[in-house]
Coordinates of C-alpha atoms in Angstrom, one line a residue:
X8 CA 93.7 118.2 70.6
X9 CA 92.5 120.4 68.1
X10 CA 92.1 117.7 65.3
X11 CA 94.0 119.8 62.5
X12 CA 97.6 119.2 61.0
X13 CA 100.9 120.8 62.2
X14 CA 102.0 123.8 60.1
X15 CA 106.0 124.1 60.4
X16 CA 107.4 127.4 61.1
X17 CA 110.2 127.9 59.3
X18 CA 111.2 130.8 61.1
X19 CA 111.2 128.9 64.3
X20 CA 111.8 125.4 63.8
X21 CA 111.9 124.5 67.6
X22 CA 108.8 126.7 68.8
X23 CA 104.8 126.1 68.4
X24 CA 104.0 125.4 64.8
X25 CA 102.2 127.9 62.7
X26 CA 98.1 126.1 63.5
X27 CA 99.1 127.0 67.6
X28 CA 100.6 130.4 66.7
X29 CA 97.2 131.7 65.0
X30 CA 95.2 130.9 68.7
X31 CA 98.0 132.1 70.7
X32 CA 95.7 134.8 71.7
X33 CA 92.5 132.7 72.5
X34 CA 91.8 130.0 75.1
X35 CA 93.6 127.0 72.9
X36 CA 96.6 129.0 73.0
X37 CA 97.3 128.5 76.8
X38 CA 98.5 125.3 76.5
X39 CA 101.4 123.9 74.8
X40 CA 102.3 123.0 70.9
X41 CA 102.4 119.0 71.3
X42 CA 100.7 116.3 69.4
X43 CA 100.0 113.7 72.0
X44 CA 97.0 111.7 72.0
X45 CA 95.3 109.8 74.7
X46 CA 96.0 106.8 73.6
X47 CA 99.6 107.6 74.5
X48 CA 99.2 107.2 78.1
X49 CA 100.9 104.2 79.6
X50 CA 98.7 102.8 82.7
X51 CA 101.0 99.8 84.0
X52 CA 104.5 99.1 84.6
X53 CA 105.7 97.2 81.7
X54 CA 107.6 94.2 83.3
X55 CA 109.9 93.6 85.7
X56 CA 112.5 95.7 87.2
X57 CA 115.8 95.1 85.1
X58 CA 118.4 93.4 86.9
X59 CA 115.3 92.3 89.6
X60 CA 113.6 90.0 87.6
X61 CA 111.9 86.6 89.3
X62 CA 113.3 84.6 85.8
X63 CA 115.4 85.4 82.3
X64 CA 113.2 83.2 80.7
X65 CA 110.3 85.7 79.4
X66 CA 111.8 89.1 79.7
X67 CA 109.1 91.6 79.3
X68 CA 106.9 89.2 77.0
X69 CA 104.0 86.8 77.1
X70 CA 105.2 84.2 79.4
X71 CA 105.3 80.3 77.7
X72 CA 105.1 76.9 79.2
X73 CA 107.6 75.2 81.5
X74 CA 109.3 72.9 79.8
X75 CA 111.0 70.2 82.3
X76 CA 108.9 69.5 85.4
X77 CA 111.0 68.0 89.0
X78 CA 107.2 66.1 89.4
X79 CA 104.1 65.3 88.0
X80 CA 102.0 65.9 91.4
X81 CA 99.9 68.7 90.9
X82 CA 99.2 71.3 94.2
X83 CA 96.2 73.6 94.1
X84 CA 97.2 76.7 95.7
X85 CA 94.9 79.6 97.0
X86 CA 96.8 83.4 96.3
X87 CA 95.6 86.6 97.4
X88 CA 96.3 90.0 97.5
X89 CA 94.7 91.3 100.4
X90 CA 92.1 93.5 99.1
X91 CA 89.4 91.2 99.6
X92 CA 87.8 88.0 101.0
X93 CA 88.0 86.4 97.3
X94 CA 91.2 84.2 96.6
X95 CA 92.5 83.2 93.2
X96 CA 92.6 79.6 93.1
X97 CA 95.7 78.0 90.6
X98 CA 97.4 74.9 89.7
X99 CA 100.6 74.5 90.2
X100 CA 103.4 71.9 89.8
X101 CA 107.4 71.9 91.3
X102 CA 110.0 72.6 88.1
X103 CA 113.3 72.3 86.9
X104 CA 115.0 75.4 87.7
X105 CA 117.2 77.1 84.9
X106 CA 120.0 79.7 84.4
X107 CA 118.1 83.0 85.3
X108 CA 115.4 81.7 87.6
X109 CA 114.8 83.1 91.2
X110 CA 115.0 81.0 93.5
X111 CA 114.7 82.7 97.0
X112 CA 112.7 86.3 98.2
X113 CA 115.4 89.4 98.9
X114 CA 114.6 92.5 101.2
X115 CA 116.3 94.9 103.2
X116 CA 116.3 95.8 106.6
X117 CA 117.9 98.4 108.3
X118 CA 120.8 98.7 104.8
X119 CA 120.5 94.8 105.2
X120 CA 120.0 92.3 102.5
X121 CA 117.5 89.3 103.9
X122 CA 116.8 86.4 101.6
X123 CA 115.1 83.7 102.1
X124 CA 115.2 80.4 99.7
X125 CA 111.7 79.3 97.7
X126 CA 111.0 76.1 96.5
X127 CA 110.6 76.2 92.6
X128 CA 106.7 76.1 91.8
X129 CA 105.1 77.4 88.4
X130 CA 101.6 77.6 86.8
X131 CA 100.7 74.5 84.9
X132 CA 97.8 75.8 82.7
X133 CA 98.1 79.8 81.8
X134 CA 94.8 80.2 79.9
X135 CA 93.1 78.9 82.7
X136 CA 94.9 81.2 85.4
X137 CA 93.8 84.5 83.2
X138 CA 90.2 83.5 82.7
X139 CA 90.5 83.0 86.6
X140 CA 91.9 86.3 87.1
X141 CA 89.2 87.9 85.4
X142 CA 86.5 86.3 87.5
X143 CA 88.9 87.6 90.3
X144 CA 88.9 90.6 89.1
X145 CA 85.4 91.4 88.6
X146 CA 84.5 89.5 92.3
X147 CA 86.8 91.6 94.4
X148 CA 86.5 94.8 92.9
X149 CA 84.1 96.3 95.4
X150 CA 85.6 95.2 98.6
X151 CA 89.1 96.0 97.0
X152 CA 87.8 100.1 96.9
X153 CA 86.8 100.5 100.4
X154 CA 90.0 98.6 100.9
X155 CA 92.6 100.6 99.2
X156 CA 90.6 104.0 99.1
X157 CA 89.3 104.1 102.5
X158 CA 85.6 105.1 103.1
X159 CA 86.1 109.0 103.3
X160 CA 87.6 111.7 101.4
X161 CA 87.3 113.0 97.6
X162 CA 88.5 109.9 95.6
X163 CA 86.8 107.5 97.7
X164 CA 82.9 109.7 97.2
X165 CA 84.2 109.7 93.0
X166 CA 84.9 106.1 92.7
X167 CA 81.2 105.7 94.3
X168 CA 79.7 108.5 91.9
X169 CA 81.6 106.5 89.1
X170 CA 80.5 103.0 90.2
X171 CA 76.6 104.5 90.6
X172 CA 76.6 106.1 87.1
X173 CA 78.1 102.8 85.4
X174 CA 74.6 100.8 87.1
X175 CA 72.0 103.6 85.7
X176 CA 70.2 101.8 83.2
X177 CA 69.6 105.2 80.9
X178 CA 73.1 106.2 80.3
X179 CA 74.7 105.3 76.4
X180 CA 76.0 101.3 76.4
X181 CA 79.7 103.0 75.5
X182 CA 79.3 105.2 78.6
X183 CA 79.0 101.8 81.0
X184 CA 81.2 100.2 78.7
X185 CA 84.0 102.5 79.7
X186 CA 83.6 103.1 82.6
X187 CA 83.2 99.1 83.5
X188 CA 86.2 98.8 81.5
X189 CA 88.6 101.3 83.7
X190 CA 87.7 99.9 86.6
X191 CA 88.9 96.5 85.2
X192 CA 91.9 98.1 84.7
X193 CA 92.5 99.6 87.6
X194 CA 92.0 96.3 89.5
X195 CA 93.7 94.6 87.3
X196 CA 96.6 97.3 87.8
X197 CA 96.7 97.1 91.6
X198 CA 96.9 93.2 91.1
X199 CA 100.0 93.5 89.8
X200 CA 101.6 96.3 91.9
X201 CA 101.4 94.4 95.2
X202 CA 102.3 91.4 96.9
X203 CA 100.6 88.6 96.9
X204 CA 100.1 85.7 99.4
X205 CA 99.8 81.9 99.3
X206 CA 96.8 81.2 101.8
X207 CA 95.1 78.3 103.4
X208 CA 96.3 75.2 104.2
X209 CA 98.8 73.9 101.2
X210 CA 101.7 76.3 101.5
X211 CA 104.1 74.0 99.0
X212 CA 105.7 73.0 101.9
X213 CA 106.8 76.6 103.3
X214 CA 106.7 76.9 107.2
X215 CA 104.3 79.9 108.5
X216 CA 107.3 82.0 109.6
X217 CA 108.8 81.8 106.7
X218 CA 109.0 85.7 106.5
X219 CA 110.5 86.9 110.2
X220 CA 109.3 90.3 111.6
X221 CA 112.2 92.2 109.3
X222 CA 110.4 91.7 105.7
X223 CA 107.3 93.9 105.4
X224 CA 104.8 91.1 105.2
X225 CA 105.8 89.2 108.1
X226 CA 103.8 85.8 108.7
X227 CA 102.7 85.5 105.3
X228 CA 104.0 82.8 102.9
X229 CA 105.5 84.2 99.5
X230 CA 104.5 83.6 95.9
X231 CA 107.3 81.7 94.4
X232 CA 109.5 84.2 92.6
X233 CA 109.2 81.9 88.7
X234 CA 105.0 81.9 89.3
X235 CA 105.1 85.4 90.4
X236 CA 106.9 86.2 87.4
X237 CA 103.9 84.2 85.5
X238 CA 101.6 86.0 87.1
X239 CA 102.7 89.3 86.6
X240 CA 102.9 88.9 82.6
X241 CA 99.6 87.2 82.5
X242 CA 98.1 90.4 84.0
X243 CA 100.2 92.5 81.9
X244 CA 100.3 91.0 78.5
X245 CA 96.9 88.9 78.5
X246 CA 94.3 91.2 80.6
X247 CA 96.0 94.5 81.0
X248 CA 97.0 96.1 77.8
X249 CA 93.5 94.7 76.5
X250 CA 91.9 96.6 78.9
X251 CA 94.2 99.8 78.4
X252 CA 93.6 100.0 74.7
X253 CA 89.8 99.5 74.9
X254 CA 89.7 102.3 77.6
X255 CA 92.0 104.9 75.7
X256 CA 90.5 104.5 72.1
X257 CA 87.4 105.0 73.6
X258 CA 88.0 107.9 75.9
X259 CA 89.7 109.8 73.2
X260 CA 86.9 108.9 70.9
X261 CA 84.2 110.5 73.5
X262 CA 86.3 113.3 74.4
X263 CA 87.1 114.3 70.3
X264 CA 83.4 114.0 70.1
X265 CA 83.2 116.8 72.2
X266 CA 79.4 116.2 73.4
X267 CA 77.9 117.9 76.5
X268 CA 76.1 114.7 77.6
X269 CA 79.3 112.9 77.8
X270 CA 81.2 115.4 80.1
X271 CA 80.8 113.7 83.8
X272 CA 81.6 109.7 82.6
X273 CA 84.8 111.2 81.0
X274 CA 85.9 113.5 83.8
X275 CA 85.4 110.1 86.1
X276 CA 87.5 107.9 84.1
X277 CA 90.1 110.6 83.8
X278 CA 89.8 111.0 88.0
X279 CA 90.6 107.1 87.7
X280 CA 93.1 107.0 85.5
X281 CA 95.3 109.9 86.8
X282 CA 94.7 108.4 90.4
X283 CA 96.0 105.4 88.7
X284 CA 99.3 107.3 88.1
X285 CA 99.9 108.0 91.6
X286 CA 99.3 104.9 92.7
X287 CA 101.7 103.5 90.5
X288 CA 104.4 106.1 90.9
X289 CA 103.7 105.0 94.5
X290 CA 104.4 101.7 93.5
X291 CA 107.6 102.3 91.9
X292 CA 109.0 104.1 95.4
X293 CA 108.0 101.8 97.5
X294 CA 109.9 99.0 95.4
X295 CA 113.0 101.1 95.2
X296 CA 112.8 101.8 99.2
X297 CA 112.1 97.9 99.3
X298 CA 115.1 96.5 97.5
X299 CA 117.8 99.7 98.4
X300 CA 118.1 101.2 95.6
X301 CA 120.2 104.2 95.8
X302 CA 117.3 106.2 93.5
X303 CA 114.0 107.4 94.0
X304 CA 112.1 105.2 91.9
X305 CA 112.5 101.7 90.7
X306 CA 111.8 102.5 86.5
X307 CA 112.9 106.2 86.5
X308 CA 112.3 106.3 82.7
X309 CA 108.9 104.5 82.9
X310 CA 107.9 106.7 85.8
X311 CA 108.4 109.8 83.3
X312 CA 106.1 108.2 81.3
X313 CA 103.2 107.7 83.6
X314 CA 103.2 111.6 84.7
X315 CA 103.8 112.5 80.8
X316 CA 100.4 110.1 80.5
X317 CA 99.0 112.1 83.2
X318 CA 99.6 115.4 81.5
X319 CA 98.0 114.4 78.1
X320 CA 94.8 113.5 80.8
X321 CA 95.1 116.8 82.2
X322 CA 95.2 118.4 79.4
X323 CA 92.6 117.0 77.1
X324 CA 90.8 117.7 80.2
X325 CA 90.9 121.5 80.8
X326 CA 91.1 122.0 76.5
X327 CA 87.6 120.6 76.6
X328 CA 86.2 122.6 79.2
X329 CA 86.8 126.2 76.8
X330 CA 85.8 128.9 79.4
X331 CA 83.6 126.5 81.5
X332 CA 85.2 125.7 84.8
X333 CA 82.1 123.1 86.3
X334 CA 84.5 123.3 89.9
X335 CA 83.9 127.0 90.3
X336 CA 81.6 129.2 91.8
X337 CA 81.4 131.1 88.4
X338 CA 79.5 128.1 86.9
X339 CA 75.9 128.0 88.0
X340 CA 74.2 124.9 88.0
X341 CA 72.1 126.1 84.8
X342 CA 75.2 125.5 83.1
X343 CA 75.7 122.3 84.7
X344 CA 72.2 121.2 83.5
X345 CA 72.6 122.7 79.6
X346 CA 76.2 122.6 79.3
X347 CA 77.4 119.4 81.0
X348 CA 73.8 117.7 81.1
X349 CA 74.0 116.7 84.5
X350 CA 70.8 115.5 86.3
X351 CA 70.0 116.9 89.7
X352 CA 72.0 114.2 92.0
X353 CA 75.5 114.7 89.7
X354 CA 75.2 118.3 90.6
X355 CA 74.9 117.9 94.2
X356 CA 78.3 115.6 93.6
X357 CA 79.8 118.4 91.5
X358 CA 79.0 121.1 94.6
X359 CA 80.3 118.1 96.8
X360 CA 83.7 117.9 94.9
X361 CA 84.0 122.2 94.2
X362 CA 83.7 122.5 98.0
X363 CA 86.2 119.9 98.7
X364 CA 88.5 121.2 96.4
X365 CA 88.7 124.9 97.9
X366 CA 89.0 123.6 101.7
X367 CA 91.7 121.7 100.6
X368 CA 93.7 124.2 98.0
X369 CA 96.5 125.0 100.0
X370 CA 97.4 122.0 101.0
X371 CA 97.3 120.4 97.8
X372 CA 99.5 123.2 96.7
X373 CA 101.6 121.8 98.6
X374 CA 101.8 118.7 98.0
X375 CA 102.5 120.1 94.6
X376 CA 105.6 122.2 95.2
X377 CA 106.9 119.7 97.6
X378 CA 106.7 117.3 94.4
X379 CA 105.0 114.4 95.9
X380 CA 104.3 113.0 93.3
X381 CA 103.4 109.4 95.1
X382 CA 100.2 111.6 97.2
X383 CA 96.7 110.3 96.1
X384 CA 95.7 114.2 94.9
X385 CA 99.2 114.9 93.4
X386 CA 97.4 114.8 90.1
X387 CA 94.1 114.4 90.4
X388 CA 93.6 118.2 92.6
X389 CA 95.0 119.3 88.7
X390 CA 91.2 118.7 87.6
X391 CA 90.2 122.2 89.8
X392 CA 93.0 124.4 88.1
X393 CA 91.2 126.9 86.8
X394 CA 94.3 128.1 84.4
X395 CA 96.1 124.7 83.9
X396 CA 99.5 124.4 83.2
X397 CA 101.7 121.3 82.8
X398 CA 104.4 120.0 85.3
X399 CA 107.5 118.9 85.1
X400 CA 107.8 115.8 87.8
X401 CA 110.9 113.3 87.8

């Protein structure tokens, strides 16, 4: 964070190098002797489960053509997620199934495995199904926040500051760039951490009660398990880690720059992203719960990862706010208007969020030391610390 090499100390190889040592005394020196940069933090689950996945035959990659089709009839399938009155329309066609391909849906019940068999559809054309995906994307965005945030409450009132500032005309093109850019991501993100849904009328020949009231979605007709897969990498692979690296290379780049004007679009993508890492750790637990597993999350080690992630946020964060604390009653709005550069309306939000944040302390302190790490403010109530520290999680 501090932009200057590592000094070893020979005379303790395993504590803070000598560069943190001489600001042990000032505010730098609060926080911890690592190296991490933002561009370290990991957004998105990486894959498939191991030992869960839909099909062997791209394992964690970018998903190739089928190579031996059952038929050459064509179906055009609507999918959607829920989130929104927008469906993805895609092309599909019925395959030759191979070692390693899923063929039916699994769930439990009660410590009960349920399957159910799938017929074996895949995507015909994948170029056309992520361009698709991105007009999706972009089309369902705003129904999908009301949707998944609710209309009340902290995160939903700083998704809408975020979404207002991206449409002023006067702020830096890099500002709306970014900002346009994490919310792609974190569509694109719930996209592929919940279940999707064939709807309308061709249902590849599923029946409507396919899934019976024990599944979680019951009524709906499943995505089959070899498209899903398809699906899932196209979003990860072709749209997602995109979207990640434009977002984090130009974060960090904003936030090394350290400049005043800059301070509210990066404090609202880091409210995104580290929502974004609850959500996902959410994720993770609910697929665990889903499928029986005898551990709290589904990807323990890539769940580490995501609250590491949300530490470098955090971090960065606090480091480049020295000894102003804009969600205080110590910083007056004349330091909001010099410091920070904020414009009358962004400090009405930032009284807004202060006051929000010290009715709901306590409770948020407990969410804390009750480590629920799935809870909506488990790290984003982190941005009102006014003496930081980083957590351990999982």
């Amino acid at each position: 964070m501090q932009r200057i090499r590592c000094e070893h100390n020979d005379a303790d190889p395993t504590g803070p190098c000598l560069t943190c040592k001489k600001v042990a005394n000032t505010r730098a020196g609060r926080f911890p002797c690592l190296r991490l940069k933002i561009t370290d933090v990991k957004c998105y689950k990486p894959g498939q489960v191991p030992g869960y996945e839909w099909s062997k035959r791209w394992i964690d990659t970018v998903p190739g053509p089928i190579q031996k089709w059952a038929s050459t009839e064509t179906k055009i399938i609507k999918i959607s997620e829920g989130f929104s009155d927008e469906t993805l329309e895609v092309v599909v066609k019925e395959f030759i199934p191979i070692e390693g391909d899923k063929l039916e849906r699994s769930w439990y019940h009660n410590g009960e495995k349920k399957t159910v068999s799938i017929p074996p559809f895949a995507l015909v054309e994948l170029e056309t199904v992520k361009a698709a995906y991105l007009r999706h994307i972009h089309r369902s965005m705003n129904q999908a926040f009301a949707k998944i945030l609710g209309r009340r409450g902290l995160i939903y009132r700083t998704y809408q500051q975020s979404v207002k500032l991206c449409k002023k005309q006067q702020i830096p093109n890099e500002s709306q760039e970014l900002l346009r850019d994490v919310f792609r991501l974190w569509m694109a993100v719930r996209l592929s951490t919940t279940s999707n849904f064939i709807v309308g009328e061709e249902t590849l020949g599923m029946p409507k009660d396919i899934l019976d009231e024990t599944n979680p979605h019951p009524g709906t007709i499943p995505i089959p398990p070899v498209l899903g897969a398809q699906l899932d990498l196209i979003l990860i692979h072709h749209i997602q880690s995109a979207l990640r690296r434009q977002v984090l290379d130009r974060l960090e780049k904003m936030v090394s720059k350290r400049k005043h004007s800059a301070w509210m679009v990066s404090y609202l993508v880091t409210f995104v992203l580290l929502h974004n890492a609850a959500l996902i750790t959410a994720h993770d637990a609910g697929y665990a719960r889903k499928h029986g597993m005898k551990r709290r999350f589904a990807r323990e080690d890539k769940v580490r990862e995501y609250h590491a992630g949300a530490n470098i946020l955090l971090a960065h964060f606090h480091y480049c706010n020295k000894n102003v604390h804009p969600f205080t009653d110590g910083c007056k709005d004349q330091d909001l208007r010099t410091l920070a550069g904020l414009e009358e309306d962004q400090i009405r939000f930032v009284h807004a969020t202060r006051n929000y944040a010290k009715r709901h302390r306590q409770e948020w302190e407990a969410i804390r030391a009750r480590g629920e790490v799935e809870n909506d403010y488990y790290f984003v109530s982190q941005l009102y610390d006014e003496n930081w520290d980083a957590r351990t999680t999982t």
